Short mmCIF file of C-alpha atoms and ligand atoms in Angstrom, two decimals:
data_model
loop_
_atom_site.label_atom_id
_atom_site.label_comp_id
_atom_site.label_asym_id
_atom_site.label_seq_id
_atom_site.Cartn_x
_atom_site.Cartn_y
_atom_site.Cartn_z
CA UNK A 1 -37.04 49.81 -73.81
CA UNK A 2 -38.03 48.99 -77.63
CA UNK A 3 -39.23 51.16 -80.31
CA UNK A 4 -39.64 51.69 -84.18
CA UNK A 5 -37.43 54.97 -84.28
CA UNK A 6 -35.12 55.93 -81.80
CA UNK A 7 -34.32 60.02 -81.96
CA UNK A 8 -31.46 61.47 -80.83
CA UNK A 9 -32.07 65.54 -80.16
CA UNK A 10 -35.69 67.24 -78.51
CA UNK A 11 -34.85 70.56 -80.69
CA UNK A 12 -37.09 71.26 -83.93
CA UNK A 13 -36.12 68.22 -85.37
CA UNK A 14 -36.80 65.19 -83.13
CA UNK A 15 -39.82 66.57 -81.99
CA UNK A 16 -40.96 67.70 -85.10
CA UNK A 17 -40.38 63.81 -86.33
CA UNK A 18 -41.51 62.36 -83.52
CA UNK A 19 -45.16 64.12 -83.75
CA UNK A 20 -44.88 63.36 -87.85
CA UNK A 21 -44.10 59.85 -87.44
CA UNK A 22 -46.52 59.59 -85.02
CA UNK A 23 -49.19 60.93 -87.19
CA UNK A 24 -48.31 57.94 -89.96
CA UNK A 25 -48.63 55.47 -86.78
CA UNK A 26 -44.88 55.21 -86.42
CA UNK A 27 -43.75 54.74 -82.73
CA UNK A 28 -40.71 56.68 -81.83
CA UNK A 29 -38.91 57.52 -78.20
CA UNK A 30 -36.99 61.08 -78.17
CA UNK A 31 -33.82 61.44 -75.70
CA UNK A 32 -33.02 64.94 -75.01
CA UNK A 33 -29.58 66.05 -73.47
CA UNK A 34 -31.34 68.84 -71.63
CA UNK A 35 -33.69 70.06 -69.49
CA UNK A 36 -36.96 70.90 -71.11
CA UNK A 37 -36.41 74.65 -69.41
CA UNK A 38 -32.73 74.88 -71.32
CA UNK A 39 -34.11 73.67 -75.19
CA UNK A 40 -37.02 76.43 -74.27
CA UNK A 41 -34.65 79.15 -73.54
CA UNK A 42 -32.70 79.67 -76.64
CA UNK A 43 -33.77 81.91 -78.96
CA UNK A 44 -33.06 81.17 -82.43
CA UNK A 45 -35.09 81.35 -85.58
CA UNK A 46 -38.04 83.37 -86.73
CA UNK A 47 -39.05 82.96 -90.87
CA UNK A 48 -41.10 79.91 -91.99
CA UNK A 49 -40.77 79.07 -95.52
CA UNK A 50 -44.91 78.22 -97.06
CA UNK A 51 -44.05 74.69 -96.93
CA UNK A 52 -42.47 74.52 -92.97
CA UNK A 53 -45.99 76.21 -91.97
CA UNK A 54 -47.61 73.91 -94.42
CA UNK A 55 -46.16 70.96 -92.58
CA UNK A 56 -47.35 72.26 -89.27
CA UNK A 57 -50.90 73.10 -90.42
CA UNK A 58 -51.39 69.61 -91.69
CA UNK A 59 -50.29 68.28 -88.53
CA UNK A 60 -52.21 69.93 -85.76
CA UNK A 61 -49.55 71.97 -84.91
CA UNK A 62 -50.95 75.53 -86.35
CA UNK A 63 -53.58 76.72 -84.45
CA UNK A 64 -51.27 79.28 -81.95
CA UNK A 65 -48.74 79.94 -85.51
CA UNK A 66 -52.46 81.30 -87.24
CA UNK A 67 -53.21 83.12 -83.91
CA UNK A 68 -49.87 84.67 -82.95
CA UNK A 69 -47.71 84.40 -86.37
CA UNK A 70 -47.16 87.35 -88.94
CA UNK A 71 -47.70 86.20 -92.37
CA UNK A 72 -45.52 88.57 -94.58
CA UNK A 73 -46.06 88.76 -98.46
CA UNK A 74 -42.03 89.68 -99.11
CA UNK A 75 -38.94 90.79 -97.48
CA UNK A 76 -37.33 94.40 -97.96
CA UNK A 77 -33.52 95.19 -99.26
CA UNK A 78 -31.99 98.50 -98.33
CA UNK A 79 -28.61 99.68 -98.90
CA UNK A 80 -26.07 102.51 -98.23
CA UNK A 81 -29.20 104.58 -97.32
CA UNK A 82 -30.80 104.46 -100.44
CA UNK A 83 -34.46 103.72 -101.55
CA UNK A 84 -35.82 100.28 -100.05
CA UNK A 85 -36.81 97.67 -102.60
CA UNK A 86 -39.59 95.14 -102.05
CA UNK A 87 -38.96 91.60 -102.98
CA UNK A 88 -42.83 90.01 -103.25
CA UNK A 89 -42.90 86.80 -102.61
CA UNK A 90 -46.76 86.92 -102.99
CA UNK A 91 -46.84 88.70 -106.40
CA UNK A 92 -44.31 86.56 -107.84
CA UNK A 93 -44.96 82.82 -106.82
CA UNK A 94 -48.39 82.97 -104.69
CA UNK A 95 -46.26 82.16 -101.76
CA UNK A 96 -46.13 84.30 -98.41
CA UNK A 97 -43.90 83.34 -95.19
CA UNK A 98 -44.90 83.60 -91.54
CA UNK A 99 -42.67 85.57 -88.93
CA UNK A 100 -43.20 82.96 -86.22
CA UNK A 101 -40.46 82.13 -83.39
CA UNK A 102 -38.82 79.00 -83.10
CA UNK A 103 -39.49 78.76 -79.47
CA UNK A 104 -43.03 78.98 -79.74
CA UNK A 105 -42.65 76.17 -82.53
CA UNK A 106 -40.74 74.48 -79.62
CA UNK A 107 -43.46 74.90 -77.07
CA UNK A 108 -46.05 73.53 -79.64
CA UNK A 109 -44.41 70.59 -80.41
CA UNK A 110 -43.50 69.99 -76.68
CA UNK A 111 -47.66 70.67 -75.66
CA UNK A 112 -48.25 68.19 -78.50
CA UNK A 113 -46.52 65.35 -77.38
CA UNK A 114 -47.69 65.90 -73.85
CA UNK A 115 -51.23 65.48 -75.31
CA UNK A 116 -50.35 62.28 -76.49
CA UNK A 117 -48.25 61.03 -73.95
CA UNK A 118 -45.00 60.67 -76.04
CA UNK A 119 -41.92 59.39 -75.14
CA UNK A 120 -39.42 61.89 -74.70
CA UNK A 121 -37.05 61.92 -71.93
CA UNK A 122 -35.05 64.64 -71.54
CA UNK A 123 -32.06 64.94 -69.46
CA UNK A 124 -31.04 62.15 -71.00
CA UNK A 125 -27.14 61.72 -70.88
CA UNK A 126 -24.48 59.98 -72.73
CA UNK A 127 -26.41 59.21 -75.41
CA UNK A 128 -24.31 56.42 -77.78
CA UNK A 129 -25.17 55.21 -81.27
CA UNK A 130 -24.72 51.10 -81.33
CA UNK A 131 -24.54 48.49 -84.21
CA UNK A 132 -25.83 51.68 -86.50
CA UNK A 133 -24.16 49.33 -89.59
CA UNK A 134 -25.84 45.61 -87.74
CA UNK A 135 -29.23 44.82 -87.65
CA UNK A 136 -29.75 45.18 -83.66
CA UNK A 137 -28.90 49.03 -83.82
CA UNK A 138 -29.87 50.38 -80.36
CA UNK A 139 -29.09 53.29 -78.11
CA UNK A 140 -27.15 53.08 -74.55
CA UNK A 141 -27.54 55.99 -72.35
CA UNK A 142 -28.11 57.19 -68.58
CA UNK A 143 -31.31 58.77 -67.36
CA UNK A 144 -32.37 59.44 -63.61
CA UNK A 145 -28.78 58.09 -62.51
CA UNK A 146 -29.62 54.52 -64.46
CA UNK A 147 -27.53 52.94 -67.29
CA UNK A 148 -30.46 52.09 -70.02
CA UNK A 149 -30.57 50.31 -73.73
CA UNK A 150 -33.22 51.57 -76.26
CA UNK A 151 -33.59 48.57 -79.02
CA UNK A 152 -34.84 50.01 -82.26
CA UNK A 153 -35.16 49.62 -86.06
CA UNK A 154 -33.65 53.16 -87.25
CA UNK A 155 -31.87 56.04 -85.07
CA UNK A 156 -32.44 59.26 -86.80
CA UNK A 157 -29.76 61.85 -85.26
CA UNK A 158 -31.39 65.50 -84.25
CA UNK A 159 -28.68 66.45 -82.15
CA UNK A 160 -27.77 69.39 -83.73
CA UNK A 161 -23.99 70.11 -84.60
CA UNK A 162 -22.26 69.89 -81.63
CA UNK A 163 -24.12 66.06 -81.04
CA UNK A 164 -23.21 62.75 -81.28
CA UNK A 165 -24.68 61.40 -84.32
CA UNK A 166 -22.74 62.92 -87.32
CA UNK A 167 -19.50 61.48 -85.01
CA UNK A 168 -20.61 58.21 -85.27
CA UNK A 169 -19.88 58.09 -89.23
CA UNK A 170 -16.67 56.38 -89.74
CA UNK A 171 -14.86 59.66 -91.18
CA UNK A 172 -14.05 57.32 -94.40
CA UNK A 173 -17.99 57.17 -95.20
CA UNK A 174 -18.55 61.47 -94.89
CA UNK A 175 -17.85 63.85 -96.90
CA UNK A 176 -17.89 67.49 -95.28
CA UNK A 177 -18.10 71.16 -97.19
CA UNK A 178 -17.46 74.08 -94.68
CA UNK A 179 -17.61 78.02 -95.03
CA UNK A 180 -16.65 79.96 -92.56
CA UNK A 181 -17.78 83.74 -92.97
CA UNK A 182 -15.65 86.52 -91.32
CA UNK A 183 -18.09 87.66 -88.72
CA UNK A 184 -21.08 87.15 -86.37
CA UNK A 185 -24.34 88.24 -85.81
CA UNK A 186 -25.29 90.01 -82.48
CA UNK A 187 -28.98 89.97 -81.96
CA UNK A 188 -31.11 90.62 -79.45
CA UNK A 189 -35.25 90.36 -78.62
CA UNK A 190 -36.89 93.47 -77.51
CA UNK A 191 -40.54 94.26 -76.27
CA UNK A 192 -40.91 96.91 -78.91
CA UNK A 193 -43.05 97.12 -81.96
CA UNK A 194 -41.33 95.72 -84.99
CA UNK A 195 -40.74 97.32 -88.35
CA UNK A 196 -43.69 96.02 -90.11
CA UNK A 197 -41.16 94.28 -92.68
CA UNK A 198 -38.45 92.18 -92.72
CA UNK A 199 -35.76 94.46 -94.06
CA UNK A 200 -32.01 93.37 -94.41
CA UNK A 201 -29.35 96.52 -94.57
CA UNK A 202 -26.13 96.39 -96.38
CA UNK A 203 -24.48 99.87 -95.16
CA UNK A 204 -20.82 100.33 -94.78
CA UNK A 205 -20.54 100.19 -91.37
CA UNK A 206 -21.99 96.47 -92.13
CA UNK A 207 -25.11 94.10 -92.36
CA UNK A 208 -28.65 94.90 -89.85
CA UNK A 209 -31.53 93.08 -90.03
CA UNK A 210 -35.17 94.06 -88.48
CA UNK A 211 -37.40 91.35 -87.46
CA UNK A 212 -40.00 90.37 -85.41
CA UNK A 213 -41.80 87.82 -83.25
CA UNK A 214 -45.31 89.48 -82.77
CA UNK A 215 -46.75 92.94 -82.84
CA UNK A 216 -44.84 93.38 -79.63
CA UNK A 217 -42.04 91.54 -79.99
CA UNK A 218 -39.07 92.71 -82.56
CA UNK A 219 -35.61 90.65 -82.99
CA UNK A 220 -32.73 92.98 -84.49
CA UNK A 221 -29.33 91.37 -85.68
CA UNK A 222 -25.86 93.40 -86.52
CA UNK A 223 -23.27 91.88 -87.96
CA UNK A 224 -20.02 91.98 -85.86
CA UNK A 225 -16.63 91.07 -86.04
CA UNK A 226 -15.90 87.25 -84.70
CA UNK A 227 -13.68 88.73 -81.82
CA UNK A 228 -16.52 90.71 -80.53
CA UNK A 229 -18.83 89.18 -77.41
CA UNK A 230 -21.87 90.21 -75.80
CA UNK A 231 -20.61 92.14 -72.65
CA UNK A 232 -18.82 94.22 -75.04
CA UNK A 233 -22.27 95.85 -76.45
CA UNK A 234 -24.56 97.57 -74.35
CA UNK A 235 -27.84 98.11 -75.35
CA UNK A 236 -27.44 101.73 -76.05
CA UNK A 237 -24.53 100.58 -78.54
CA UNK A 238 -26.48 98.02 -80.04
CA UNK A 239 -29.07 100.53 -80.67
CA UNK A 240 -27.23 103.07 -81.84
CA UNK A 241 -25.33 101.16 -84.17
CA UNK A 242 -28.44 99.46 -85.51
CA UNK A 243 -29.77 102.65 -86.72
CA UNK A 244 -26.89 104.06 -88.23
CA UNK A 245 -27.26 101.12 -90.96
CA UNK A 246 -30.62 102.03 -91.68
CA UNK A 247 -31.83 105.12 -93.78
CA UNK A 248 -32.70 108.11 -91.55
CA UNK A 249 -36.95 107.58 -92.22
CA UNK A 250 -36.82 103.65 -91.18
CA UNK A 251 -34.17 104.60 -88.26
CA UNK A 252 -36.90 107.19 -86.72
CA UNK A 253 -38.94 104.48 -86.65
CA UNK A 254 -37.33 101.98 -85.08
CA UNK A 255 -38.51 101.46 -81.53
CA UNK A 256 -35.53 100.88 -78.93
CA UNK A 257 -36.15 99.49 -75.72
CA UNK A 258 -34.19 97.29 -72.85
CA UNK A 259 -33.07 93.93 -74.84
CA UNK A 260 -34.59 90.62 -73.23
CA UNK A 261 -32.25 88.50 -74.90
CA UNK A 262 -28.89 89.17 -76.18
CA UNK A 263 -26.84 87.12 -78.27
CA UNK A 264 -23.76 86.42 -80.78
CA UNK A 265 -23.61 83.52 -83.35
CA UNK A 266 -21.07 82.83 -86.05
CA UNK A 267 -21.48 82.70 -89.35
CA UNK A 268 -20.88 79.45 -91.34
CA UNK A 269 -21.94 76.69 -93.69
CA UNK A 270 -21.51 73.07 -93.60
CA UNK A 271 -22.61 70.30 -95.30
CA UNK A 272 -22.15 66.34 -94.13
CA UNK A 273 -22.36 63.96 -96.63
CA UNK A 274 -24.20 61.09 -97.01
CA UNK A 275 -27.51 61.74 -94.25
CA UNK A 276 -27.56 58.42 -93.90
CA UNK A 277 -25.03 55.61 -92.77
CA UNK A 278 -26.49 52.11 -92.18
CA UNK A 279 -29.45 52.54 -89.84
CA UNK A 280 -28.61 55.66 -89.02
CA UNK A 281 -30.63 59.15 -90.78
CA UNK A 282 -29.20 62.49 -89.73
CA UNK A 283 -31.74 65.49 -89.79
CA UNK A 284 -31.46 68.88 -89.44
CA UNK A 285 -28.41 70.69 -87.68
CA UNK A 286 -26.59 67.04 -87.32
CA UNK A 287 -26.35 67.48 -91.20
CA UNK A 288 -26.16 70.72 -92.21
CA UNK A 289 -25.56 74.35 -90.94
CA UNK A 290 -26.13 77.38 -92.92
CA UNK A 291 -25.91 80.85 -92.26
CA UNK A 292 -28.96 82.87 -90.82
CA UNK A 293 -28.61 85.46 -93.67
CA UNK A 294 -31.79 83.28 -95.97
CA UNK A 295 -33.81 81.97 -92.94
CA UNK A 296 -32.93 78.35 -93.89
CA UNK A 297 -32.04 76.50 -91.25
CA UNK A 298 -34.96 75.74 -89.05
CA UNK A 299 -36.63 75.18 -92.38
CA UNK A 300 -34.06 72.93 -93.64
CA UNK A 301 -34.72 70.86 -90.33
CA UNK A 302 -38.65 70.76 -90.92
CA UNK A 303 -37.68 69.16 -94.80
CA UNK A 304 -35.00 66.37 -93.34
CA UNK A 305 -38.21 65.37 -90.88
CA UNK A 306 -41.08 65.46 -93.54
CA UNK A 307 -38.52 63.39 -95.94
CA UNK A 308 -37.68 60.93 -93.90
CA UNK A 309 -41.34 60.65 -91.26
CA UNK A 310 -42.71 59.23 -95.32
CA UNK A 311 -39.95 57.46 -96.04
CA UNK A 312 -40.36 55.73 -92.21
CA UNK A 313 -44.13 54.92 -92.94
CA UNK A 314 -43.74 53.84 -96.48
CA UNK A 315 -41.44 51.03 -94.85
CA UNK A 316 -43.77 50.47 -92.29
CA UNK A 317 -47.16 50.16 -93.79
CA UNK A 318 -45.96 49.90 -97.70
CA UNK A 319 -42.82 47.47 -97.24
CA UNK A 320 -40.97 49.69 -99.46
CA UNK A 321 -37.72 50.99 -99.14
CA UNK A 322 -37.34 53.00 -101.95
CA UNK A 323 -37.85 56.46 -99.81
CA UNK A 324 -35.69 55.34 -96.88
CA UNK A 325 -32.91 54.70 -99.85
CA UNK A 326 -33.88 57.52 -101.39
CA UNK A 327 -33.44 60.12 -98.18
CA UNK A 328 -30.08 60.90 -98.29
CA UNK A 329 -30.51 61.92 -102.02
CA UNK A 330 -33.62 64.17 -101.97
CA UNK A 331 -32.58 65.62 -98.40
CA UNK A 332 -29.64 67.00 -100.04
CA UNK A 333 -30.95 68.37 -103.15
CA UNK A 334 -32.92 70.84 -100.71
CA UNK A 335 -29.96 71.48 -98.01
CA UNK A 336 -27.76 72.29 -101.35
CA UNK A 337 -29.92 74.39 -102.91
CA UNK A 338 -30.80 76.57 -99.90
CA UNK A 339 -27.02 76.48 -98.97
CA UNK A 340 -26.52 78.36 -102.08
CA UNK A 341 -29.36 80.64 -101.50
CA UNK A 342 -28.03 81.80 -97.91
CA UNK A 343 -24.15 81.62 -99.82
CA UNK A 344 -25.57 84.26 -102.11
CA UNK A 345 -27.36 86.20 -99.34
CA UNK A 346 -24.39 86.79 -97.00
CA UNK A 347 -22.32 87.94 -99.75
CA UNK A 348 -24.69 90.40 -101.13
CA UNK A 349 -25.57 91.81 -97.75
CA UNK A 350 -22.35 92.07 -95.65
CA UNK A 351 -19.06 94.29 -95.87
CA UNK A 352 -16.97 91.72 -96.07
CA UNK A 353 -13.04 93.29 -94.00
CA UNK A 354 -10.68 93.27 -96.92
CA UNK A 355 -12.93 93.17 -99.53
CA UNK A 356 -11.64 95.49 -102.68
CA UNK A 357 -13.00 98.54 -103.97
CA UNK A 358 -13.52 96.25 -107.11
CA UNK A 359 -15.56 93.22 -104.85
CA UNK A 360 -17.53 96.50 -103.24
CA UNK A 361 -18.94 97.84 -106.50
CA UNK A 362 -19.65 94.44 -108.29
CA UNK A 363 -21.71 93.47 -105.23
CA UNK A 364 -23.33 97.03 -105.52
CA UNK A 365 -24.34 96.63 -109.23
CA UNK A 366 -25.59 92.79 -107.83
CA UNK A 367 -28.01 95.33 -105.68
CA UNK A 368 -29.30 97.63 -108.18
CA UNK A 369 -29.48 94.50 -110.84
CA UNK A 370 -31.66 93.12 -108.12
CA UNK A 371 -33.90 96.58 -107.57
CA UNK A 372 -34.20 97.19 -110.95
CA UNK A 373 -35.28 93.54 -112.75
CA UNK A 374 -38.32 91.81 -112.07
CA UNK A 375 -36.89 88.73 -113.53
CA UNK A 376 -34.15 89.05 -111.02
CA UNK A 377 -36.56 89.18 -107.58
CA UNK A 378 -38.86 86.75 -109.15
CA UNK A 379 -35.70 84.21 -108.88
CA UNK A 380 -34.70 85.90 -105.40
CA UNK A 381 -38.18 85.67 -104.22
CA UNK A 382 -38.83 81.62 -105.39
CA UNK A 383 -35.87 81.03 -103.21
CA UNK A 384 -36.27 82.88 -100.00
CA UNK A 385 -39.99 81.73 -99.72
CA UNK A 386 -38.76 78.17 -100.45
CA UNK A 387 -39.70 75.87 -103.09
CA UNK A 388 -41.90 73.03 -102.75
CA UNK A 389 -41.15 69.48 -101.34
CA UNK A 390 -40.38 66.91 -103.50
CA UNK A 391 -42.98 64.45 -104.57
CA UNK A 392 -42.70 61.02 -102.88
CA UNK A 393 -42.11 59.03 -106.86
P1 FAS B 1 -30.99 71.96 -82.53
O1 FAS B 1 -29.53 72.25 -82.28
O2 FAS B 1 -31.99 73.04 -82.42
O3 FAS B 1 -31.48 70.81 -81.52
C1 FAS B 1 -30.65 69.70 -81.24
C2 FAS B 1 -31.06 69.18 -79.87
O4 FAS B 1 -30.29 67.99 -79.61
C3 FAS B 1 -30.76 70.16 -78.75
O5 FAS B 1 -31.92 70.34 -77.96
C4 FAS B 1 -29.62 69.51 -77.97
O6 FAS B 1 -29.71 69.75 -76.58
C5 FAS B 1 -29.83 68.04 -78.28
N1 FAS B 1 -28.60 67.24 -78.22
C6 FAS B 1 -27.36 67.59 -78.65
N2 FAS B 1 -26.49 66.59 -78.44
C7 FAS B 1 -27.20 65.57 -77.86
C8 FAS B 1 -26.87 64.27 -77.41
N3 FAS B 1 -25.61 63.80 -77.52
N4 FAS B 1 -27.83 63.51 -76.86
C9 FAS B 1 -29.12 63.96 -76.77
N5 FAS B 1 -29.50 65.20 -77.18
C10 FAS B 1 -28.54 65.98 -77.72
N6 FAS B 1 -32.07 79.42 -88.22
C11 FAS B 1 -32.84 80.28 -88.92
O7 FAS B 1 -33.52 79.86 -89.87
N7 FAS B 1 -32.88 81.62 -88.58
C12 FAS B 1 -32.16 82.13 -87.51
O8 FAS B 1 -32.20 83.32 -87.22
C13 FAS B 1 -31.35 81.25 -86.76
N8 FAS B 1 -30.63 81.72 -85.68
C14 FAS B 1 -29.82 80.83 -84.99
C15 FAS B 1 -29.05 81.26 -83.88
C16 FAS B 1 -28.22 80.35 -83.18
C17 FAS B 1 -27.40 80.83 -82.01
C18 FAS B 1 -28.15 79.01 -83.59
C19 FAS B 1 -27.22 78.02 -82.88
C20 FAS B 1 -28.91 78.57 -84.69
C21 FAS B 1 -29.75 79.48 -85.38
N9 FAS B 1 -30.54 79.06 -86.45
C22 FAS B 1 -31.34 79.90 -87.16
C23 FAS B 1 -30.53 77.71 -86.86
C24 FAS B 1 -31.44 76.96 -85.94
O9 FAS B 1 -32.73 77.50 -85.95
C25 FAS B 1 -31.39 75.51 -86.36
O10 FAS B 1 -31.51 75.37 -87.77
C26 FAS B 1 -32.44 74.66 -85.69
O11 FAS B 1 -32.32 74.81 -84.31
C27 FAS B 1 -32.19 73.21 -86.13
O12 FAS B 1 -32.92 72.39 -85.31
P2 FAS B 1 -32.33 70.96 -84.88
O13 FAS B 1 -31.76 70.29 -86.07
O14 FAS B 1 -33.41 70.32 -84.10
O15 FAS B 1 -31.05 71.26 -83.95
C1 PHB B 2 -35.37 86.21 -87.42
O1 PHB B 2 -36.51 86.72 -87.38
O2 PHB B 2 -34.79 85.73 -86.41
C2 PHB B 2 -34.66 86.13 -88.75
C3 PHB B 2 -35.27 86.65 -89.90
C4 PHB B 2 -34.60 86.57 -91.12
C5 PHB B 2 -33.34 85.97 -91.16
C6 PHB B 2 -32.74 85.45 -90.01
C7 PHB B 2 -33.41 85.53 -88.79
O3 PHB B 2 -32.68 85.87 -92.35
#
């Protein structure tokens, strides 16, 4: 087998660049660990930054996000039961965001490559990086029991944390920045109606978060300690523990119901640097993880994609390399700055175990610097509704 761009990963990412490359008349071939059924099942993200739905629209891939997606002008702060604040995206930059699942991104991109009969076998095991530093790089790998070799010109890794790519950078070219918070989120999908915004609680018994998917479909997240796990939290705990963070007028309004989904996921950063190594362009999860606290990551994934799908076709059709040189640079600039942004997010939001009396009241005066300056939301709200791309020069 022989293509231009060899991706490693069917999640967000390699799909997402697969249908993008595609689109500037790149061929690419997508191996996917999984079954189509498993990468369909998990339920993940659910806020699209203006510029990941921009991205989509200009690429076909909008017309069910218009239909079925919640555009939402801001996000809501509430704290130790006190008066909600509004942070307007809208009023302050123009910008909104869309509530719209990551699975039904998923689906999209799978329907879209169906409709164009794209390459992407999934299933596909024992995936293995070759001559990523030669000029013959090339994938080996086993599919429908048989050993196969997929020659290509780049191999951009989408394989999320836990895959291969990152692993094949000799540890003396990366550089790696971790965080690791002191608790989890539980969430879990419900066929209830949803607050109508996205409201994050910091209350003393700890972080909440109310979400949604559609009109019908909410997501809720607690935050939990890192020894908890999912059998230990029935849905009448989760529920009852999810109001008592909210103030008693949003809690009476919060529709409970039998979960669908249930699920707990640590909370951490972490950065690999350089995105690149040889022939080799990591996007997404394979680079970078941050924690769910700013909505970043599925986002983050979309920008790697966009970056490097131009940088692909300016090779291709331009003969210039200064993008693909370039990638590494510009993809970072973004994953930094919204590492911060989620950084600053988990620490204003959370109880934090062992935190002092003196940690709990600066972060309190953080919260009512935040509800009480315009100045201070209009720099909140630039970064939660995500600032633009970079220009291509
Ligand atoms: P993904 O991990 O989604 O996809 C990688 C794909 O590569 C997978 O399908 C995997 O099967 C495949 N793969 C792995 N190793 C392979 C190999 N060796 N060979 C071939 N294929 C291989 N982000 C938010 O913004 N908000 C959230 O609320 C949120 N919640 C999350 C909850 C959980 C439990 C997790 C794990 C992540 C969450 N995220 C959230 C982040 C998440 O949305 C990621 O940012 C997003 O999935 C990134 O997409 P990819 O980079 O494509 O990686
Ligand atoms: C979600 O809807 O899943 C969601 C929303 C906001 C976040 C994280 C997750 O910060």
């Amino acid at each position: 087998m022989k293509t231009q761009v060899a991706i490693i990963g069917g999640g967000p990412a390699g799909l997402l660049l697969s249908e993008l490359l595609h689109r500037q008349g790149v061929d690419s071939v997508v191996l996917e660990a999984r079954s189509r059924d498993y990468v369909l099942a998990r339920i993940r993200a659910g806020v699209l930054e203006q510029t990941t739905v921009d991205v989509l629209r200009d690429n076909g891939l909008g017309e069910r996000m218009d239909a079925q997606g919640h555009p939402h002008d801001g996000m809501r702060i509430v704290w130790a039961g006190r008066e909600s604040f509004f942070i307007d995206c809208q009023k302050h930059l123009g910008n909104r965001f869309m509530a719209y699942g990551q699975t039904q991104i998923q689906e999209d991109l799978f329907a879209a490559a169906d409709r164009r009969g794209a390459r992407v076998l999934t299933e596909a095991t024992d995936v293995r990086p070759m001559d990523v530093e030669g000029d013959k790089p090339h994938l080996l790998f086993r599919h429908n029991g048989e050993d196969l070799r997929l020659d290509c010109d780049y191999i951009a890794g989408c394989d999320g944390f836990h895959g291969v790519s990152r692993k094949t950078i000799p540890a003396t070219h990366l550089r790696e920045f971790e965080k690791a918070y002191p608790f989890g989120w539980l969430g879990i999908l419900s066929r209830t109606a949803p607050l109508p915004d996205v409201t994050y609680a910091n209350h003393p018994r700890g972080f909440a978060l109310a979400s949604m998917r559609s009109s019908t479909l909410s997501r809720y997240y607690v935050q939990v300690p890192l020894e908890d796990k999912v059998e230990d939290w029935s849905d009448d705990r989760f529920w009852s523990e999810l109001t008592a963070r909210f103030p008693p007028e949003m809690a009476s309004r919060i529709q409970t119901g039998p979960s669908i989904e249930k699920s707990i996921a640590p909370l951490r950063s972490f950065v690999a640097e350089p995105m690149r190594h040889g022939r080799l362009f990591l996007c997404g999860d394979a680079a970078h993880i941050v924690p769910p606290t700013g909505a970043k990551g599925l986002n983050l994934a979309v920008s790697d994609v966009f970056y490097l799908a131009r940088a692909m076709a300016a090779h291709y059709h331009q003969g210039s390399d200064a993008l693909i040189d370039g990638y590494s640079a510009m993809a970072l600039r973004r994953v930094w700055s919204s590492v911060r942004t989620s950084w600053y997010l988990t620490n204003l939001l959370h109880r934090f175990p062992g935190n002092s009396s003196f940690d709990q009241r600066a972060q309190e005066t953080e919260l009512d610097y935040l509800k009480s300056s315009a100045h201070a939301q209009a720099s909140l709200a630039e970064q939660y509704a995500g600032i633009p791309f970079e220009a291509a020069s």
